[in-house]
C-alpha positions as a printed NumPy array, in Angstrom:
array([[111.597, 126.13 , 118.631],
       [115.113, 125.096, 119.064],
       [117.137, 123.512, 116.724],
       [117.458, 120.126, 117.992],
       [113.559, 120.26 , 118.674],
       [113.485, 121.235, 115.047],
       [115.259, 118.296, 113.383],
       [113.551, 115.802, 115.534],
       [110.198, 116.972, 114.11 ],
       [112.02 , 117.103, 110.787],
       [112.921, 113.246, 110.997],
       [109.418, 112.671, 112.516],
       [107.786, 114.126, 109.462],
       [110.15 , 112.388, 107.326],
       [109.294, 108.424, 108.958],
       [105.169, 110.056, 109.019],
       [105.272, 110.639, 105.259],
       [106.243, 106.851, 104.012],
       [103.041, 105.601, 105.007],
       [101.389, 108.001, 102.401],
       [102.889, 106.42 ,  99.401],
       [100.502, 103.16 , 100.009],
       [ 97.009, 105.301, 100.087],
       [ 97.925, 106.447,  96.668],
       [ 99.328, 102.929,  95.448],
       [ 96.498, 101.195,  96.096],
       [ 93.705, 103.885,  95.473],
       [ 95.115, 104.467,  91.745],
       [ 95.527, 100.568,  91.171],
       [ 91.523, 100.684,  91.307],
       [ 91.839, 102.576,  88.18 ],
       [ 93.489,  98.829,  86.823],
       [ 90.595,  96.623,  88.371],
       [ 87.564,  98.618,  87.523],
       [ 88.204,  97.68 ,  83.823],
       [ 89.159,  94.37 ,  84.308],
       [ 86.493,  93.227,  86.783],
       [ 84.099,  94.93 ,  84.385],
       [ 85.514,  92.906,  81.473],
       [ 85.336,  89.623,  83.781],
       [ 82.241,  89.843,  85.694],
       [ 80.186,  91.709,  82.995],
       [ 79.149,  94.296,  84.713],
       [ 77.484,  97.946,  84.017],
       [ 79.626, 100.66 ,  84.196],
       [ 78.187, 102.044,  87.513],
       [ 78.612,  98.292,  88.974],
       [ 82.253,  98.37 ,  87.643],
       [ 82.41 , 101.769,  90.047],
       [ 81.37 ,  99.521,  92.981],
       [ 85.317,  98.924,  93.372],
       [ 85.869, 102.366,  94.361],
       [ 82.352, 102.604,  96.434],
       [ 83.531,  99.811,  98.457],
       [ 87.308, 101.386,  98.912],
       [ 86.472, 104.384,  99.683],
       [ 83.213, 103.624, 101.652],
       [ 85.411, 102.524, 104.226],
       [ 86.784, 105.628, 104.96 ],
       [ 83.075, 106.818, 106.491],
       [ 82.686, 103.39 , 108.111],
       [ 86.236, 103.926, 109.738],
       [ 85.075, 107.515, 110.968],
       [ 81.865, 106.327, 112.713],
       [ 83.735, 103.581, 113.866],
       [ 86.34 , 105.889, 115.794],
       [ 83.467, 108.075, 117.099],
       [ 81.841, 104.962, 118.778],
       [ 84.555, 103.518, 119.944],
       [ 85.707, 107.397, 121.293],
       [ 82.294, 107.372, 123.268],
       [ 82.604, 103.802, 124.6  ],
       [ 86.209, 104.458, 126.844],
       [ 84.668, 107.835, 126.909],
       [ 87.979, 109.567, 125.52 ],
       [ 89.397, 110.346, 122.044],
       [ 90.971, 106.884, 120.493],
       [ 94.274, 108.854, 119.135],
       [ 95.148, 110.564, 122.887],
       [ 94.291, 107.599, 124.484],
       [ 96.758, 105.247, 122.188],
       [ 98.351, 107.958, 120.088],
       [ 99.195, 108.692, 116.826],
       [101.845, 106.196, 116.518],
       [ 99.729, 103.338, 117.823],
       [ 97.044, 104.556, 115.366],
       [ 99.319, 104.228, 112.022],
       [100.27 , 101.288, 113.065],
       [ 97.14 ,  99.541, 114.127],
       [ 95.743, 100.685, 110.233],
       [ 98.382,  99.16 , 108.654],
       [ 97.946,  95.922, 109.967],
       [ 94.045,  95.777, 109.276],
       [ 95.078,  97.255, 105.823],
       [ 96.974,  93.717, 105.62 ],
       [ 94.567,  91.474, 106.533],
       [ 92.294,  93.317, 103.797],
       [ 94.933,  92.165, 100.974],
       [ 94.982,  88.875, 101.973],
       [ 91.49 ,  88.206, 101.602],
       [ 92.581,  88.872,  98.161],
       [ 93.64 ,  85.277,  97.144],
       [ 90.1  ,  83.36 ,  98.388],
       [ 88.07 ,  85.69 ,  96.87 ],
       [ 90.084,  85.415,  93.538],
       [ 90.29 ,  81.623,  94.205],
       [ 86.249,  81.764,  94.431],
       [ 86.142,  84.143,  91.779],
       [ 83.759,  86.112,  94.048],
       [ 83.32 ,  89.925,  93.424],
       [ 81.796,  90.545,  96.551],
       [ 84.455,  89.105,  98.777],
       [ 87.021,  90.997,  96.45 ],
       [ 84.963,  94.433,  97.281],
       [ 84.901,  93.29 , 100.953],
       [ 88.765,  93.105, 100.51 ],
       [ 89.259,  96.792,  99.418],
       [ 86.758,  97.654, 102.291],
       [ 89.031,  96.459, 104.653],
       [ 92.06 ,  98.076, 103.327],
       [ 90.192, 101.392, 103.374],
       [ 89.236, 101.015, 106.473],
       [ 92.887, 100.677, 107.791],
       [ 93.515, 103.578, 105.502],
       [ 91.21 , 105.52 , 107.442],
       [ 92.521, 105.084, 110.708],
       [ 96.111, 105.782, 109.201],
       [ 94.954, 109.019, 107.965],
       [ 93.26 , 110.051, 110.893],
       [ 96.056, 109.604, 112.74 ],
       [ 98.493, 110.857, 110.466],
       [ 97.728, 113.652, 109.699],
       [ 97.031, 116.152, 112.608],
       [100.567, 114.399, 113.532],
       [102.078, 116.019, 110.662],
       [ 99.956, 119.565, 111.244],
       [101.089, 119.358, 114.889],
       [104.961, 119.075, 114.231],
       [104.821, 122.901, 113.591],
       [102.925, 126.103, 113.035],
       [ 99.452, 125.245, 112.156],
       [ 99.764, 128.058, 109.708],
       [102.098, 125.934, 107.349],
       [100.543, 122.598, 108.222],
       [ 99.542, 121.919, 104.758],
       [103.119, 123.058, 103.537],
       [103.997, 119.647, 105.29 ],
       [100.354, 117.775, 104.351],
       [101.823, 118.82 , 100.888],
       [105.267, 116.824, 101.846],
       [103.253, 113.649, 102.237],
       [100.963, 114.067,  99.   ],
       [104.111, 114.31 ,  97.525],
       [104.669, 110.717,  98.338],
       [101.232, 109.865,  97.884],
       [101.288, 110.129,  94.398],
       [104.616, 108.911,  93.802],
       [102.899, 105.848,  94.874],
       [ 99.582, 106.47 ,  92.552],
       [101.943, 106.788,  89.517],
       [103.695, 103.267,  90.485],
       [100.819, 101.236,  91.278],
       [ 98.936, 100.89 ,  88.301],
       [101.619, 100.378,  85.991],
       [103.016,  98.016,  88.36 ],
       [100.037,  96.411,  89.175],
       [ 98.57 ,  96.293,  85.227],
       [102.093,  94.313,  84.868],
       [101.665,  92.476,  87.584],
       [ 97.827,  90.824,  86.093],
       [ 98.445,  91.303,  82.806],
       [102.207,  91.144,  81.88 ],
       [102.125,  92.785,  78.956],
       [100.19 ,  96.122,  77.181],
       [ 98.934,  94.037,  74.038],
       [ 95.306,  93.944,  73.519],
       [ 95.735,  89.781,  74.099],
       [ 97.169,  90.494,  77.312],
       [ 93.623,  91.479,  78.66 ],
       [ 91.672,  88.624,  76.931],
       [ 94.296,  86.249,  78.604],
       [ 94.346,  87.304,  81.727],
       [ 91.855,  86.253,  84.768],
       [ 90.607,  86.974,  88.287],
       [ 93.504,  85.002,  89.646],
       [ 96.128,  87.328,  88.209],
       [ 95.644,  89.684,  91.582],
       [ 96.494,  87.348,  94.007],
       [100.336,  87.601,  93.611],
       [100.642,  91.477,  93.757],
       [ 98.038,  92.066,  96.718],
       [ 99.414,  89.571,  98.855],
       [102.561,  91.152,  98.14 ],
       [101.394,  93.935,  99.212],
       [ 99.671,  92.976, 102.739],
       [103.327,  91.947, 103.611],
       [104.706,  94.817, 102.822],
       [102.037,  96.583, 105.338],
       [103.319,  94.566, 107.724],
       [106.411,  95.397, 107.582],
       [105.844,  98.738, 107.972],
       [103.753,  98.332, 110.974],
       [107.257,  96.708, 112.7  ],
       [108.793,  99.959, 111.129],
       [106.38 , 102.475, 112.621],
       [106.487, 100.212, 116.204],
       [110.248, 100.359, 116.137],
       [110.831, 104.009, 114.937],
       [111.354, 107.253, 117.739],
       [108.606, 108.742, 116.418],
       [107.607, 111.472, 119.653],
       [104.337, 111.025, 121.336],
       [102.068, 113.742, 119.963],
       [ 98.667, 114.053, 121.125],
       [ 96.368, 117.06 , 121.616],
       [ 97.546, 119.561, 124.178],
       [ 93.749, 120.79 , 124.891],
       [ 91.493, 118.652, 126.851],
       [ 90.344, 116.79 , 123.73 ],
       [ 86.28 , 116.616, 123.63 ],
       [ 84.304, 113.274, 122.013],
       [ 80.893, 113.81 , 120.641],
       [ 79.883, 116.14 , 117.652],
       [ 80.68 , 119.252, 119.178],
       [ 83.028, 120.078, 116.994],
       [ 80.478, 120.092, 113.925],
       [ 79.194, 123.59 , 115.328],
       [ 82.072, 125.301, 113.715],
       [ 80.81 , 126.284, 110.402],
       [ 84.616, 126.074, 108.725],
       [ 84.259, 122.136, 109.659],
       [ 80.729, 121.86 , 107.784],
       [ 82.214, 123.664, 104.818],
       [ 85.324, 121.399, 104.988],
       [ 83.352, 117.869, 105.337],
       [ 81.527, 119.04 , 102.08 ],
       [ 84.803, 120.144, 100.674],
       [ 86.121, 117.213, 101.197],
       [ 83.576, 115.098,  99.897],
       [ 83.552, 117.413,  96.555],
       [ 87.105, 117.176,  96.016],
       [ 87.438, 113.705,  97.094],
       [ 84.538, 112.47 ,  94.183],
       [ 86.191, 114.59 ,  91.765],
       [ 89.749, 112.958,  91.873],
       [ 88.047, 109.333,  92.203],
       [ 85.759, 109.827,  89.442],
       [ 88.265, 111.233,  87.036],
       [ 90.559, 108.612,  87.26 ],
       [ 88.242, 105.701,  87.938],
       [ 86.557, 106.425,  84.875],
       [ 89.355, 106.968,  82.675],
       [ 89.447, 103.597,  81.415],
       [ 86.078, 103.605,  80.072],
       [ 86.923, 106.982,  78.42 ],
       [ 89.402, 105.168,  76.907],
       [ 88.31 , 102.228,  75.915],
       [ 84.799, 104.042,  73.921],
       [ 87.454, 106.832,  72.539],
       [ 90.445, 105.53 ,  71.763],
       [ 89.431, 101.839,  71.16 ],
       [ 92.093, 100.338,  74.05 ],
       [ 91.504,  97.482,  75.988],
       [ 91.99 ,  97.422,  79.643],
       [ 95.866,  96.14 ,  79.532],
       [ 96.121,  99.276,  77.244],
       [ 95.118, 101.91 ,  79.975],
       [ 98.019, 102.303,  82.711],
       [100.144, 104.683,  81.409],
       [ 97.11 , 107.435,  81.127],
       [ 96.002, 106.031,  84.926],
       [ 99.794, 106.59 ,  85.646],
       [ 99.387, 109.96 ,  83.96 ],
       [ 96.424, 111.488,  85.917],
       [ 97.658, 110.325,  89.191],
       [101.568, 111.061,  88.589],
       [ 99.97 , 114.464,  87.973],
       [ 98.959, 114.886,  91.377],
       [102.649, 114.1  ,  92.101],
       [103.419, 116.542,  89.507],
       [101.499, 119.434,  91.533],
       [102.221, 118.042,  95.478],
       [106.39 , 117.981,  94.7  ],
       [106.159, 121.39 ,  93.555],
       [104.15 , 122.375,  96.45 ],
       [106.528, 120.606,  98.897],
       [109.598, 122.488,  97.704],
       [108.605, 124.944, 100.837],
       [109.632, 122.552, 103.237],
       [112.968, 122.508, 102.814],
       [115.699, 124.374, 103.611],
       [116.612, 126.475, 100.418],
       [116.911, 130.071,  99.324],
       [114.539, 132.306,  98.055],
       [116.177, 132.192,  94.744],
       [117.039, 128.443,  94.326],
       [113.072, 127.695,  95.587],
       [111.727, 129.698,  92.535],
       [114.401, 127.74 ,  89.952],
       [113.246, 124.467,  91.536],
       [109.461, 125.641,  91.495],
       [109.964, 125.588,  87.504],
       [112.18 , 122.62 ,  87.256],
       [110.583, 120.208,  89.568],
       [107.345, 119.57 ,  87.56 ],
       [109.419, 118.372,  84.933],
       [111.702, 116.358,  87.012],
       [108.287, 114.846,  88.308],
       [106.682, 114.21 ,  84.722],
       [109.927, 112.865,  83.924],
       [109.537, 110.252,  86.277],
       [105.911, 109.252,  85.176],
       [107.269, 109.113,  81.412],
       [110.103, 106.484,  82.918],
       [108.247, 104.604,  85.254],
       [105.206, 103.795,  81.972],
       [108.34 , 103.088,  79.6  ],
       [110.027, 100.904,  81.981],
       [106.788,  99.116,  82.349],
       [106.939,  98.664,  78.288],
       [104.813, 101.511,  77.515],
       [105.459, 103.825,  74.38 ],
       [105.059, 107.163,  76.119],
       [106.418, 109.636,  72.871],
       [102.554, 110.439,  72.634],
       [102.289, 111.39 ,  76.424],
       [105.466, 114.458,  75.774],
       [102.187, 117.319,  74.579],
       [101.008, 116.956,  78.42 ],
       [103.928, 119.065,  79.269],
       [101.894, 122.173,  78.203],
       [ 99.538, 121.156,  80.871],
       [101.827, 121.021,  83.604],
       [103.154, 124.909,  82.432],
       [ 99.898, 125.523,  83.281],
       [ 99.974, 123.994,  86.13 ],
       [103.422, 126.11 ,  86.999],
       [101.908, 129.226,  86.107],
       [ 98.859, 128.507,  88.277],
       [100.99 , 127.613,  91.089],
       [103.026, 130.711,  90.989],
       [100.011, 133.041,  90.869],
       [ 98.734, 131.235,  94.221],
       [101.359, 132.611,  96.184],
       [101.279, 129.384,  98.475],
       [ 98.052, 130.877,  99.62 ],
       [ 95.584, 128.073, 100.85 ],
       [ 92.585, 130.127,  99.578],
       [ 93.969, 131.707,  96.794],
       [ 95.097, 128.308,  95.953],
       [ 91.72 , 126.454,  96.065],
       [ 90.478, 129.567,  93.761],
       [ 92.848, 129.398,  91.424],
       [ 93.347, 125.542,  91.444],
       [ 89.613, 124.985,  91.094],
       [ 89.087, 127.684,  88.699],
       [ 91.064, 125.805,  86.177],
       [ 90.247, 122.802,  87.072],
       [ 86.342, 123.957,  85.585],
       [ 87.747, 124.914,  82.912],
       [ 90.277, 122.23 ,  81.481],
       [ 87.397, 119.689,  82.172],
       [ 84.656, 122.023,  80.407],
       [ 87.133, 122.029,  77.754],
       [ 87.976, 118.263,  77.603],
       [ 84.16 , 117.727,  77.077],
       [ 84.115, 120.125,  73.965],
       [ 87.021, 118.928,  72.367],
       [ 87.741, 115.32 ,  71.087],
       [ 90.771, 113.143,  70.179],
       [ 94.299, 113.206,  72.352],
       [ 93.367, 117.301,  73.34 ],
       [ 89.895, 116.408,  75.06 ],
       [ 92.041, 113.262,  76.916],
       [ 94.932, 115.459,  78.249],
       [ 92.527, 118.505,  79.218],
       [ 90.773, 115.584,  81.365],
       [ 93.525, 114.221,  83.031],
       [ 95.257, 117.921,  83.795],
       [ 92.185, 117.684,  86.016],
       [ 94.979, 115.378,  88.62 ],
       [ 97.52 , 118.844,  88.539],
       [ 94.344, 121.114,  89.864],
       [ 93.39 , 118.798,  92.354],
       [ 96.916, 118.214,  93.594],
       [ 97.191, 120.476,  96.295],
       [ 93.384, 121.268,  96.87 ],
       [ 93.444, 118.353, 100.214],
       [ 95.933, 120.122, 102.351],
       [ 94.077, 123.392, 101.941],
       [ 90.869, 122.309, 102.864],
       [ 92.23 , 120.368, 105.356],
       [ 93.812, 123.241, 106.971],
       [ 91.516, 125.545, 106.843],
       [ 88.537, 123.039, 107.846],
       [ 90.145, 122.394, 111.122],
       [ 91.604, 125.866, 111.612],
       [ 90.483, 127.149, 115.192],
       [ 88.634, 124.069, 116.059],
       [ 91.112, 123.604, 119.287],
       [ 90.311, 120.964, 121.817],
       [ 87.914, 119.509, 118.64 ],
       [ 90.641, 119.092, 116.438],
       [ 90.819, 115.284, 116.708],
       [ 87.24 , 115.213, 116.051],
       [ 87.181, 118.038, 113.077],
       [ 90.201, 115.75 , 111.899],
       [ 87.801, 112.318, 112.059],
       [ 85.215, 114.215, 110.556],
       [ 86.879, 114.971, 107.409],
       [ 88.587, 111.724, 106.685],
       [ 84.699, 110.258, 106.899],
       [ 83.641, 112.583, 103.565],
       [ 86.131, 110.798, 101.489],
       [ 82.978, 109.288, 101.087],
       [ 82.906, 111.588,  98.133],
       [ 85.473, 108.979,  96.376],
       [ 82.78 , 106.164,  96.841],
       [ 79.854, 108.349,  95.635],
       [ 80.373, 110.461,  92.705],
       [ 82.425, 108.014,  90.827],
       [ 78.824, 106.055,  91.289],
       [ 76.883, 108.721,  89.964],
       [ 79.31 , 109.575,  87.03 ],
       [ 78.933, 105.701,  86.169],
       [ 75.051, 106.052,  86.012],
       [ 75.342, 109.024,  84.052],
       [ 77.981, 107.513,  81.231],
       [ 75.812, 104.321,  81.014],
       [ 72.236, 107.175,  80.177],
       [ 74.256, 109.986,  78.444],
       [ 77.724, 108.771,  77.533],
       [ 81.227, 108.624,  79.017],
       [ 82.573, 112.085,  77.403],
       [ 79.326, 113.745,  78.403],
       [ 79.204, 112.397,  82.115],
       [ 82.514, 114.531,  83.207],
       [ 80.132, 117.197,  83.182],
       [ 79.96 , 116.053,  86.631],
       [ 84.037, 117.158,  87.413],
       [ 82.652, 120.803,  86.279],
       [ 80.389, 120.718,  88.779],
       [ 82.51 , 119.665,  91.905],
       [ 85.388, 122.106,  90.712],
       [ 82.399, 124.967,  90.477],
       [ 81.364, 123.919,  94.026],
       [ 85.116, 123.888,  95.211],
       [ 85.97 , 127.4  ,  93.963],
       [ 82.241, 128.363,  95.725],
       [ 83.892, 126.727,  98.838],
       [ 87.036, 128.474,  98.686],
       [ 85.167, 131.987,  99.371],
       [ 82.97 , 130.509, 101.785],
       [ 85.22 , 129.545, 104.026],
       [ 87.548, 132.577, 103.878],
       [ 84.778, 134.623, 105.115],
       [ 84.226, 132.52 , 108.067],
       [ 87.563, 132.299, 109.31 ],
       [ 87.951, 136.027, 108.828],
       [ 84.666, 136.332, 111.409],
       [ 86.88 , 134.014, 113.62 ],
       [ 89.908, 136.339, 112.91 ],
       [ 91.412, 133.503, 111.011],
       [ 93.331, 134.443, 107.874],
       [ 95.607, 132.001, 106.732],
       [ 95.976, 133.683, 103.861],
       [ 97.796, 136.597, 105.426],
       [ 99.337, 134.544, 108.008],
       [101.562, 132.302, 105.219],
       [104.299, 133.802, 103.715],
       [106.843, 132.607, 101.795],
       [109.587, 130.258, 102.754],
       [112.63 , 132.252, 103.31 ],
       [115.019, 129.15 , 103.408],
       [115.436, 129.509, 107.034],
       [113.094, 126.847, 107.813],
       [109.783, 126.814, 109.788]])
């Protein structure tokens, strides 16, 4: 690749990965509402969950959606309009979604305001579907999720922003009064905020030189990519891993509110935690993409989990939270660091390791009680940080002229994040809130199962990704 072809991709990557700070904004910022429309709508715990079922619902709908519409002009949507046109057609149905914020606030309608986070996810789908083979094909395939990791890196910059900025946004302050006070009305202001900021970026996307990637292979519509068994494994993968981070962090507040007595103005900075931990674990994974030494990679691989956690600790205190109780965490993200190093950048020693401890902390964070059992449960965000752009890459690895459809596939099973958040719901409100992450022991179980499974396919396929990634050499990829 030369070097002129290799900066333009580097730019391209660069524009690509703004759009992923939104997913992560707004997905986390359930974490805020679940609490608060379960406070103001009495609802069940499980109904409460129906936020997230709705969000994340769409992502399925979205799928079958682009495999209809794929039969119909009897070609794959993304070659026919391209990956640009995709991003930005998702952003601008993402828009109208917020704006059907303020009626259904104004008509104090839970329905219409689940309807409005189904429509956001379902430009959120397209977005993703788009996005990311984009990013996978502006390089080796081998280090595609070196550069999916790039974007989560973003991602979660944005899930450790949104809900304190959204909690202050509806509830203006952290007292206890703060939630009594506030009301259904209080979202209207931040999420039409938000739907013009979508906008925006749509005229962004539209006016940036982003190159027109689309499959080189003659691109095939139907299901025939679904015969590749690393695809099946993937789409359950997905769903798994999905559920797991949805349900952690979607049922925090409850956690919080039966074991530490908070009310739901009380909650961000722990939501802010979990998800600033998957930024904790997806900036340390990006560090590969840059251009650095062997030597200065392996300082920054210890110091930027730090500089990360930082970050959450000052976005929660500039939001007026006390965060002096949050500093013990940082024992979690050596962890983390130590897990990290031992993966070797390795997308299935990664999920193996990642997953492995994953079990574990949460295992733990059942056992134990007090701020120990809370910390072990939200450490759960580092050890799922990095576990999307593995299975992503290896679920679509070798699929060829069914990439596109491999890729569609897998963005549909983040059904996962509308499902087991649902089922841990029904099991807090039978067995109890502490008990019910019993159910994040499970998915990391069948995650480390997955990791295995899928290796052994690939190497049938003489796939090894494993063998093929080595580590960045700061000459670039």
């Amino acid at each position: 690749m030369s070097n002129s072809s290799t900066q333009s991709n580097q730019s391209a990557l660069y524009t690509l990965v703004t759009v992923w700070f939104f997913w992560s904004f707004v997905a986390a910022s359930n974490g805020i509402l679940i609490p608060l429309f379960k406070d103001k709508f009495e609802l069940q715990q499980w109904q409460a969950q129906l936020v997230d079922f709705a969000f994340y619902a769409a992502y399925f709908v979205g799928s079958i959606l682009y495999f209809v519409v794929s039969g119909i002009i009897k070609g794959d949507v993304l070659n026919r309009i391209g990956y640009k046109n995709g991003i930005i057609y998702g952003l601008i149905i993402s828009a109208v979604g917020t704006i059907l914020f303020y009626p259904a606030a104004e008509l104090k309608s839970f329905p219409i305001l689940l309807s409005a986070l189904f429509i956001v996810g379902l430009g959120f789908s397209l977005q993703q579907t788009a996005t990311q083979p984009f990013m996978i094909a502006l390089g080796d395939p081998a280090t595609g999720a070196q550069r999916i990791n790039l974007g989560g890196a973003v991602n979660n910059l944005g899930g450790t922003i949104g809900p304190a900025l959204i909690s202050y946004a509806i509830f203006g302050s952290i007292s206890a009064d703060a939630a009594k006070n506030a009301s259904i009305d209080s979202v209207k202001a931040p999420y039409l905020i938000l739907g013009v900021v979508f906008a925006l970026f749509a005229v962004f996307f539209k006016l940036s030189k982003l190159p027109r990637i689309t499959n080189d292979e003659d691109v095939e519509i139907g299901t025939g990519a679904l015969k590749y068994p690393q695809l099946l494994l993937g789409m359950s993968a997905i769903f798994v891993y999905v559920g797991v981070e949805v349900t952690i962090g979607s049922n925090l507040g409850e956690y919080l509110k039966v074991t530490e007595n908070l009310e739901s103005s009380q909650i961000a900075k722990y939501v802010s935690l979990f998800w600033g931990s998957m930024m904790v674990g997806r900036w340390t994974a990006s560090i590969g993409n840059f251009n650095f030494s062997q030597s200065t990679q392996t300082i920054l691989k210890v110091v930027i989990p730090f500089v990360a956690f930082a970050i959450v600790l000052g976005v929660n205190a500039l939001g007026g939270s006390a965060v002096q109780d949050l500093l013990p965490y940082g024992f979690c993200v050596v962890m983390m660091i130590a897990a990290f190093f031992a993966s070797q950048e390795k997308p299935v020693k990664t999920l193996l390791i990642y997953t492995a401890c994953g079990a574990v902390t949460s295992l733990l964070g059942v056992i134990f009680t007090g701020k120990i059992a809370l910390f072990l449960l939200i450490s759960g965000g580092l050890f799922c940080s990095v576990l999307w752009p593995s299975i992503f890459s290896l679920g679509t690895a070798g699929l060829g002229k069914y990439t596109n459809q491999g890729a569609a596939f897998l963005i549909m099973m983040i059904l996962g994040g509308a499902v087991i958040p649902v089922v841990q719901g029904i099991l807090a409100d039978s067995i109890g809130i502490q008990l019910s992450y019993l159910l994040a022991v499970a998915c990391f179980g069948y995650l480390f199962f997955f990791g295995i499974r899928v290796q052994a396919v690939l190497r049938k396929q003489n796939i090894d990704f494993d063998k093929e990634v080595v580590k960045n050499t700061g000459k670039g990829h």
